Short mmCIF file of C-alpha atoms and ligand atoms in Angstrom, two decimals:
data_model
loop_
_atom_site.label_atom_id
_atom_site.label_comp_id
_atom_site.label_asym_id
_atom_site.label_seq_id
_atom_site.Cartn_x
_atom_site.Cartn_y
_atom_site.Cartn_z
CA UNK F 8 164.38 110.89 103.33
CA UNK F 9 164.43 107.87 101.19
CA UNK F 10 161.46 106.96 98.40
CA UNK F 11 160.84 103.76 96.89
CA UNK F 12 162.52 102.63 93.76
CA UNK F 13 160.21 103.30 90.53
CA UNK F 14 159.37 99.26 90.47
CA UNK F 15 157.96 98.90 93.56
CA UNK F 16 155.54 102.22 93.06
CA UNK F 17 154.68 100.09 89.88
CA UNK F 18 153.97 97.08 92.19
CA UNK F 19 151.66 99.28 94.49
CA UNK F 20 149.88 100.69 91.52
CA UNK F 21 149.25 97.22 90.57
CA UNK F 22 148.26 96.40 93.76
CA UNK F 23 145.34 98.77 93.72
CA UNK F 24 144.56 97.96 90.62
CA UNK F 25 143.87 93.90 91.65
CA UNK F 26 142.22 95.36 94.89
CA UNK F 27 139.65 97.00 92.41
CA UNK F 28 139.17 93.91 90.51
CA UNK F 29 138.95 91.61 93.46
CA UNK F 30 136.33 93.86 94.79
CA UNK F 31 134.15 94.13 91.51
CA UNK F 32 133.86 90.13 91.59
CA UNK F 33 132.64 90.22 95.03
CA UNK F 34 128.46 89.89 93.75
CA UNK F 35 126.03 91.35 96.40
CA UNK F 36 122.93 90.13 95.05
CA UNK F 37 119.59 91.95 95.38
CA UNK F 38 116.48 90.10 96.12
CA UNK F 39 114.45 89.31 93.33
CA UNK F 40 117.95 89.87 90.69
CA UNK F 41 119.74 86.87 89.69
CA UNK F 42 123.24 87.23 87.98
CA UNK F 43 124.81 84.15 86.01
CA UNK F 44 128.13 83.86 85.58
CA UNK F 45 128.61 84.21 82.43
CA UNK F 46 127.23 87.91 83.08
CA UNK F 47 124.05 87.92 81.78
CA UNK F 48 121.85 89.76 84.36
CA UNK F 49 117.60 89.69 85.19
CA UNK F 50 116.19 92.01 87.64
CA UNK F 51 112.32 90.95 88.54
CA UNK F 52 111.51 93.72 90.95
CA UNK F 53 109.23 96.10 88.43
CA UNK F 54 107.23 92.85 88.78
CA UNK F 55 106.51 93.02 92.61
CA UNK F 56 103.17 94.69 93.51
CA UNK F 57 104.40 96.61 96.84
CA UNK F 58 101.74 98.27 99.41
CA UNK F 59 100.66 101.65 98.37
CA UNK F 60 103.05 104.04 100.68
CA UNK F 61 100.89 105.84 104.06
CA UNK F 62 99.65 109.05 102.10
CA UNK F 63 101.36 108.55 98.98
CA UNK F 64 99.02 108.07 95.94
CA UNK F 65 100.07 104.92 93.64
CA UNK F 66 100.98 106.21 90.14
CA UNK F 67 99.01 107.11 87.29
CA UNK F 68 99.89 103.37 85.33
CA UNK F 69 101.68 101.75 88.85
CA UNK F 70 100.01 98.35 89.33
CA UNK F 71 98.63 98.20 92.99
CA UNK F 72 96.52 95.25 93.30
CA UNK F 73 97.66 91.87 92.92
CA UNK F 74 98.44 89.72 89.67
CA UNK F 75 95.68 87.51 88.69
CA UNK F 76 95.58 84.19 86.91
CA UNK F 77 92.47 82.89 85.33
CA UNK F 78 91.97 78.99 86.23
CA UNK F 79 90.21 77.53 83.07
CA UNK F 80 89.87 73.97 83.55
CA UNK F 81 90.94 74.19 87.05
CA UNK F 82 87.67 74.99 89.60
CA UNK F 83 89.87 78.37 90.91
CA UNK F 84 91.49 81.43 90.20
CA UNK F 85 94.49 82.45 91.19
CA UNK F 86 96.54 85.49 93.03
CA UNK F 87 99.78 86.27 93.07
CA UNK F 88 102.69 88.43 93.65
CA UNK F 89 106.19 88.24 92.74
CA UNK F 90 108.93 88.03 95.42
CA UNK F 91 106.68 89.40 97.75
CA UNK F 92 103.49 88.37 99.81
CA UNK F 93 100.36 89.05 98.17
CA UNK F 94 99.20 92.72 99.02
CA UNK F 95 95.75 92.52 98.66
CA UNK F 96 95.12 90.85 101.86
CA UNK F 97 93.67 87.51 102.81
CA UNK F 98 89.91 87.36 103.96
CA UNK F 99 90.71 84.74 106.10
CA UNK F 100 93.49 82.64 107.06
CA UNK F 101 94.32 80.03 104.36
CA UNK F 102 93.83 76.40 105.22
CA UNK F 103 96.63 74.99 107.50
CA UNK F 104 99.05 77.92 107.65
CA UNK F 105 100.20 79.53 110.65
CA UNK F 106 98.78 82.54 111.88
CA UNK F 107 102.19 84.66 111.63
CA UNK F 108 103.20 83.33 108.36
CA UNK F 109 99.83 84.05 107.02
CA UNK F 110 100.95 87.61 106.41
CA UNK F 111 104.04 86.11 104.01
CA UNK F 112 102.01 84.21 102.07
CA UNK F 113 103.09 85.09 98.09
CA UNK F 114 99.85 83.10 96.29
CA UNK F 115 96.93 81.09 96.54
CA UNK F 116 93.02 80.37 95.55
CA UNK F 117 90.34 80.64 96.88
CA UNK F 118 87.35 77.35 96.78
CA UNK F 119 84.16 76.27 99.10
CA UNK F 120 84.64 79.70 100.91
CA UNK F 121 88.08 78.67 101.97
CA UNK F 122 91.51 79.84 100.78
CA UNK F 123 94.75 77.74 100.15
CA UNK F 124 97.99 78.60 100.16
CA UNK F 125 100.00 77.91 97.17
CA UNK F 126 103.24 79.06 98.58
CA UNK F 127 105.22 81.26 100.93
CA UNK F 128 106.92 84.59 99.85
CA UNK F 129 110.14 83.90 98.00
CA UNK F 130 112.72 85.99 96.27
CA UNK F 131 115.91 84.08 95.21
CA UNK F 132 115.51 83.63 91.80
CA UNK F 133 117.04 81.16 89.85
CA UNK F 134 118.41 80.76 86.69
CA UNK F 135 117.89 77.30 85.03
CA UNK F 136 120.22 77.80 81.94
CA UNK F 137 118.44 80.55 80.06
CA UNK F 138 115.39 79.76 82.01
CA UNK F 139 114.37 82.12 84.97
CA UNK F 140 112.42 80.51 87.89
CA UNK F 141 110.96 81.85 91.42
CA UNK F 142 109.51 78.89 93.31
CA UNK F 143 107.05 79.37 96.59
CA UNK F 144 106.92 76.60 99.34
CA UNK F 145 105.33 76.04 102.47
CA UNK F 146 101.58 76.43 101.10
CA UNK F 147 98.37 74.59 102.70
CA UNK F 148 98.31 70.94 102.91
CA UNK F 149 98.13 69.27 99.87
CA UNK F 150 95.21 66.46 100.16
CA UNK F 151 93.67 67.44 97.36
CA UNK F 152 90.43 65.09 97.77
CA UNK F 153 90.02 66.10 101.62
CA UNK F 154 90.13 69.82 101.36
CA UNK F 155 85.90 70.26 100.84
CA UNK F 156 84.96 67.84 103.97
CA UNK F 157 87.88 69.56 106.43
CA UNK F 158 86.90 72.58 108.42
CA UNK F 159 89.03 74.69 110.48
CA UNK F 160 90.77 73.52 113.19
CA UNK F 161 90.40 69.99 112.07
CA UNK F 162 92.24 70.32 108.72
CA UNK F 163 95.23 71.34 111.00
CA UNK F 164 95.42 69.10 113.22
CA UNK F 165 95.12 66.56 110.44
CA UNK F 166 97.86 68.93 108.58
CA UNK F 167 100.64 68.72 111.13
CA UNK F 168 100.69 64.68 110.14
CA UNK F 169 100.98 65.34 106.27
CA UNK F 170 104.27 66.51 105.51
CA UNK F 171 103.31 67.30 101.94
CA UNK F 172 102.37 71.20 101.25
CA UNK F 173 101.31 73.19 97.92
CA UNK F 174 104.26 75.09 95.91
CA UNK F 175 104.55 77.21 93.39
CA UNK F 176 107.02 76.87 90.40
CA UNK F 177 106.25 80.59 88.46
CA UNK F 178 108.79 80.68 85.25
CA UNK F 179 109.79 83.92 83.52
CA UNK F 180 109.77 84.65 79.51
CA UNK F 181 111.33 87.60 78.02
CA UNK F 182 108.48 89.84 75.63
CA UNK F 183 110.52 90.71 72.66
CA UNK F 184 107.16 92.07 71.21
CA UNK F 185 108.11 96.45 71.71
CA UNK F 186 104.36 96.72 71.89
CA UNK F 187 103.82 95.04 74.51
CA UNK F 188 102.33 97.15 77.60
CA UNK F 189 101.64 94.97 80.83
CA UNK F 190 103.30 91.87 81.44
CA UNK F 191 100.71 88.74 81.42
CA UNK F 192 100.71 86.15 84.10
CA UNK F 193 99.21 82.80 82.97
CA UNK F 194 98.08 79.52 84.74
CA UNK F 195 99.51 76.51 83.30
CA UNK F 196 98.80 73.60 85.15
CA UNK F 197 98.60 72.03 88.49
CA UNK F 198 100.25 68.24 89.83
CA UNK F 199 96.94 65.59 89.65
CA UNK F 200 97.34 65.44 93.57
CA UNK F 201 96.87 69.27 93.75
CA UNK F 202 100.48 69.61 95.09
CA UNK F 203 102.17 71.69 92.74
CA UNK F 204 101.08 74.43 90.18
CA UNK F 205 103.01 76.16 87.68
CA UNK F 206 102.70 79.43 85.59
CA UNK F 207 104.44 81.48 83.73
CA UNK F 208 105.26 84.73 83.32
CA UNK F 209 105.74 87.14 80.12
CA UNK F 210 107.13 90.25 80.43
CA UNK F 211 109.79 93.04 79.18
CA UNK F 212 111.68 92.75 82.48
CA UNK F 213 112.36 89.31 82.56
CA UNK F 214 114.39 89.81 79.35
CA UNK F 215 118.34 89.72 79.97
CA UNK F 216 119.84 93.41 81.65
CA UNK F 217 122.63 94.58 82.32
CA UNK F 218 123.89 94.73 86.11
CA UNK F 219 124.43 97.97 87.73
CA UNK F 220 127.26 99.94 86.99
CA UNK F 221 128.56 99.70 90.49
CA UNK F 222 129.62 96.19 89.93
CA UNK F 223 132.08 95.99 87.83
CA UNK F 224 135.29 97.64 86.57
CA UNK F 225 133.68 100.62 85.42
CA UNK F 226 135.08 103.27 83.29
CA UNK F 227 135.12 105.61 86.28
CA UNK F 228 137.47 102.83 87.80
CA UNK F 229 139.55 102.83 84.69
CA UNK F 230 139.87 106.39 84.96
CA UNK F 231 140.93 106.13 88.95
CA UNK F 232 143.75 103.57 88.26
CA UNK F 233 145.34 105.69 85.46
CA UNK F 234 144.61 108.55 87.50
CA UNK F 235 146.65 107.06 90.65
CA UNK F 236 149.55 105.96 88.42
CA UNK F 237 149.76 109.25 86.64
CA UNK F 238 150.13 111.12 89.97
CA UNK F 239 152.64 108.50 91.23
CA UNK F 240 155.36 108.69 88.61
CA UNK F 241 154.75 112.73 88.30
CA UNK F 242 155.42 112.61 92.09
CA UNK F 243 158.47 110.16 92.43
CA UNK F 244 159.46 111.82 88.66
CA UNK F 245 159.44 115.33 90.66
CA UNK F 246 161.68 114.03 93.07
CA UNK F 247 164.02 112.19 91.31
CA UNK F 248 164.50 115.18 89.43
CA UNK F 249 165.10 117.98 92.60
CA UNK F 250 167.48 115.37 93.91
CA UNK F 251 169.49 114.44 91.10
CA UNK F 252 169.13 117.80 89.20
CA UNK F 253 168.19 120.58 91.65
CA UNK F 254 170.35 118.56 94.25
CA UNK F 255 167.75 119.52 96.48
CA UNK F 256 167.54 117.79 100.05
CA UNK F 257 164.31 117.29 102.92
CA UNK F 258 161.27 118.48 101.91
CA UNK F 259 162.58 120.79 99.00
CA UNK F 260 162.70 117.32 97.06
CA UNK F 261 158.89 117.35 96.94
CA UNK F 262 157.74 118.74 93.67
CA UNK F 263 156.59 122.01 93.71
CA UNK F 264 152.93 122.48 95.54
CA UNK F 265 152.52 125.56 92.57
CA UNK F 266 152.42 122.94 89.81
CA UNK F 267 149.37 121.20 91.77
CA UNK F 268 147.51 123.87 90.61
CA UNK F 269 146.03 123.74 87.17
CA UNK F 270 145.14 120.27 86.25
CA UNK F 271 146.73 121.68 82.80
CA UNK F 272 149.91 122.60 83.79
CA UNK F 273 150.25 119.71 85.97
CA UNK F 274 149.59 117.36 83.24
CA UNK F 275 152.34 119.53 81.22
CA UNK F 276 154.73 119.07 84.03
CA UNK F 277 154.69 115.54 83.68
CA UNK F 278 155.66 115.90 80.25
CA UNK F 279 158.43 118.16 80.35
CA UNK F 280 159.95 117.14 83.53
CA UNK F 281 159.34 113.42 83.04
CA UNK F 282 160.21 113.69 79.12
CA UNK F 283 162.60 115.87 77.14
CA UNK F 284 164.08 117.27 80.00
CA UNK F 285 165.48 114.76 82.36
CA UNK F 286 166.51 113.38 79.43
CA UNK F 287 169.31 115.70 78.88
CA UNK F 288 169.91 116.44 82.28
CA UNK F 289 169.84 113.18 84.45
CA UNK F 290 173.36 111.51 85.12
CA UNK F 291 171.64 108.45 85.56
CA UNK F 292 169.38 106.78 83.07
CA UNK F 293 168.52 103.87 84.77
CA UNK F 294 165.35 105.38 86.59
CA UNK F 295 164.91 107.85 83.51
CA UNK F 296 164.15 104.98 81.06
CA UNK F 297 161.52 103.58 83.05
CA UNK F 298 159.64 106.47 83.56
CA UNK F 299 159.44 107.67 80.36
CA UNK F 300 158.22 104.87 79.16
CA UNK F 301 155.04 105.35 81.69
CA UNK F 302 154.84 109.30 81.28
CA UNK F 303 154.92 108.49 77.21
CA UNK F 304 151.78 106.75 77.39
CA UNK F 305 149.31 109.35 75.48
CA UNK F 306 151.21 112.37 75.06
CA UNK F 307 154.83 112.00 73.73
CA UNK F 308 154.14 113.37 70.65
CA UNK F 309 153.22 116.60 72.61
CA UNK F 310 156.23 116.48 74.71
CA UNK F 311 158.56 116.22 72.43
CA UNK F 312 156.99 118.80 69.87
CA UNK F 313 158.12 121.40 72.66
CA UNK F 314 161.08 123.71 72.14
CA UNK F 315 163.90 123.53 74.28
CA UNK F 316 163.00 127.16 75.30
CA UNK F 317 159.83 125.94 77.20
CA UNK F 318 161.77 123.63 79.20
CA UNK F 319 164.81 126.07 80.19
CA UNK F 320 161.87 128.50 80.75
CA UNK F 321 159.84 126.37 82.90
CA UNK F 322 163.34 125.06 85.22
CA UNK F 323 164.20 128.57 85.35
CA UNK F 324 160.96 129.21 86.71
CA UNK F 325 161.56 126.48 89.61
CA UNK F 326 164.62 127.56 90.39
CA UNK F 327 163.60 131.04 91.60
CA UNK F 328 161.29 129.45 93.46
CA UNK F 329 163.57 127.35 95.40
CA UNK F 330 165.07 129.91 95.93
CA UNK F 331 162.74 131.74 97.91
C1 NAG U 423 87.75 83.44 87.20
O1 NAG U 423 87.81 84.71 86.59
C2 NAG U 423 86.97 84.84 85.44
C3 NAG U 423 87.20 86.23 84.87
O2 NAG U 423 88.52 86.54 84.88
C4 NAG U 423 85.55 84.64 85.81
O3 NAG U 423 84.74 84.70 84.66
C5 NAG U 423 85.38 83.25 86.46
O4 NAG U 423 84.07 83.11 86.92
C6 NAG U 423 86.35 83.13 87.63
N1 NAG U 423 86.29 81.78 88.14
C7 NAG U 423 86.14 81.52 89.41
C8 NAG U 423 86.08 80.08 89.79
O5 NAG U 423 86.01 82.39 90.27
C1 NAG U 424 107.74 87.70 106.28
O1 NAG U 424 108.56 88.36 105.33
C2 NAG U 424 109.34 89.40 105.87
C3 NAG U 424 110.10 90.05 104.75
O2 NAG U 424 109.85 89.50 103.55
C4 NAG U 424 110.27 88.85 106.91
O3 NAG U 424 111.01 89.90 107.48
C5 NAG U 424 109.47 88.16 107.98
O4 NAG U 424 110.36 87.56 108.88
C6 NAG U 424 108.58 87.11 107.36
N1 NAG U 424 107.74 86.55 108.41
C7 NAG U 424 107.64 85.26 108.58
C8 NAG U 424 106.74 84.84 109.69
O5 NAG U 424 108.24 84.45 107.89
C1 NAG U 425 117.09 82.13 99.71
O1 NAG U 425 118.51 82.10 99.65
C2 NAG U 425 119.12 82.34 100.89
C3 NAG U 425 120.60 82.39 100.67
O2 NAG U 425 121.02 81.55 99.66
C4 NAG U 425 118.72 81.24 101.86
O3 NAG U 425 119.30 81.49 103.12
C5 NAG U 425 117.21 81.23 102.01
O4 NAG U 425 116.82 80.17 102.83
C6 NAG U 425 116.56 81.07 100.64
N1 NAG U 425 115.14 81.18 100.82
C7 NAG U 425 114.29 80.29 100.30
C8 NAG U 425 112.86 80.54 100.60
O5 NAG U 425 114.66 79.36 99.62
#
């Protein structure tokens, strides 16, 4: 039976170690998150109003109806959601919009009995330096001076010609203030030709996060890595010392299944056997030198505070074994 030479385990331990990396890099973005890189991390989706659940009762503070703008100077108010179509429902459908992608529409007013579109649901968010944006397309028409003599099917017919549609430019503010409750949505202006409007947003969760602990080296990872090298070199350590020591042959050169028991005495195993002892005993130091040097790490100190005693004791111990 022939193992692999201490450096190339080394290599392989490496190996999985830049296979964790190169999969913590790999960013699976949610909808309605946005990740920068240089790590900074917003997650928007407390801020979606979703349809109450089939016999589920909303929450005792759970928003369910949808966010509301006042219009001020402008003749309308306004509804919205974020990153998702508005769940209140539409009385009607809005002017020029489809009637399947009237169910995706994510704001609009309402004017002359009529509702416009101000956008199509959206939920890639971007990130504008430290400025976070969602923007809605698609809406009704724009034609801002037409809109009160058009009715009904006339308005699209005439809409299929113009090319030019309301949007929706909503941009998010961190609330530093801790006692602050709801987060406020606010109308802040529309285009003069009624083609864009704009509002923003202020709110604890549009203040910078931190991404899930599943991307990213975590400290579980951490522990993984060290874990896999540990058992490595107290493996190939095990057998480099039945070969060389025990002069043991086949499957006898496998360490001893006994000392898999106790995490304790495996982790005092390594010590002794990779330490003090093959120190004294090994006729080659070549392979020695490089595995103490791992099996050091944390715990030399311990190792080497150990009597010889414990070491004869514990060899003594594996050699009855054997020799069962
Ligand atoms: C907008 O809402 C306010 C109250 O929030 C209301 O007083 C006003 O009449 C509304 N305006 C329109 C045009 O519906
Ligand atoms: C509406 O949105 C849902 C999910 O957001 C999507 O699955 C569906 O295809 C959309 N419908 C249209 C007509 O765009
Ligand atoms: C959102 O982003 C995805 C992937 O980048 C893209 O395919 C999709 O068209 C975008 N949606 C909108 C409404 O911009």
């Amino acid at each position: 039976m022939h193992f692999p030479p201490l450096p190339s385990a080394l290599l392989l331990a490496l190996a999985i170690h830049s296979g964790v990396s190169a999969a913590a890099d790999e960013k699976v973005v949610e909808p309605c998150t946005v990740a920068s890189s240089a790590g900074s991390f917003y997650d928007l989706r407390k801020l979606s109003i979703l349809p109450p659940k089939d016999g589920k009762k909303p929450g005792k503070n759970e928003k369910v109806d949808d966010w509301h703008a006042r219009g001020y100077d402008y003749p309308s108010n306004f509804t919205l959601n974020i990153c998702e179509p508005v769940v209140g429902g539409l009385e009607h459908r809005p002017v020029g919009i489809d009637k399947d992608l009237a169910q995706n529409v994510s704001a609009y007013y309402e004017t002359g009995g009529k509702i416009y579109s101000i956008g199509q649901q959206n939920s890639n968010l971007t990130l504008r330096g430290r400025r976070l944006v969602l923007q809605y397309t698609d809406g009704s028409p724009c034609g801002g001076e037409n809109k009160k003599r058009d009715n009904g099917d006339d308005e699209d017919k005439k809409s299929a010609k113009d090319s030019r549609r309301k949007s929706t430019l909503i941009s998010f503010h961190c609330d530093k203030d801790p006692l602050a409750t709801a987060p406020s949505l606010t109308f802040v202006g529309a285009s003069p030709d009624e083609c864009s409007y704009h509002f923003e947003v202020l709110s604890k969760d549009a203040c910078i996060g931190s991404e899930p602990a599943k991307q990213g080296v975590g400290p579980g990872a951490v522990f993984a890595i060290i874990g896999v090298i540990a058992i490595l070199v107290y493996f190939l350590g095990g057998v480099f010392y039945q070969r060389n020591v025990a002069h043991a042959r086949g499957w006898r050169q496998l360490p001893n299944y006994s000392m898999w028991a106790g995490i304790g005495s495996f982790v005092k195993d390594i010590f002794i056997i990779g330490t003090s002892s093959c120190a004294r005993f090994l006729p080659s130091r070549r392979g020695y030198s490089a595995l103490s040097v791992s099996a050091n790490g944390n715990g030399a100190s311990r190792g080497r505070g150990r009597g010889p005693e414990d070491e004869n004791r514990l060899i003594d111990q594996l050699d009855e074994e054997w020799d069962d």
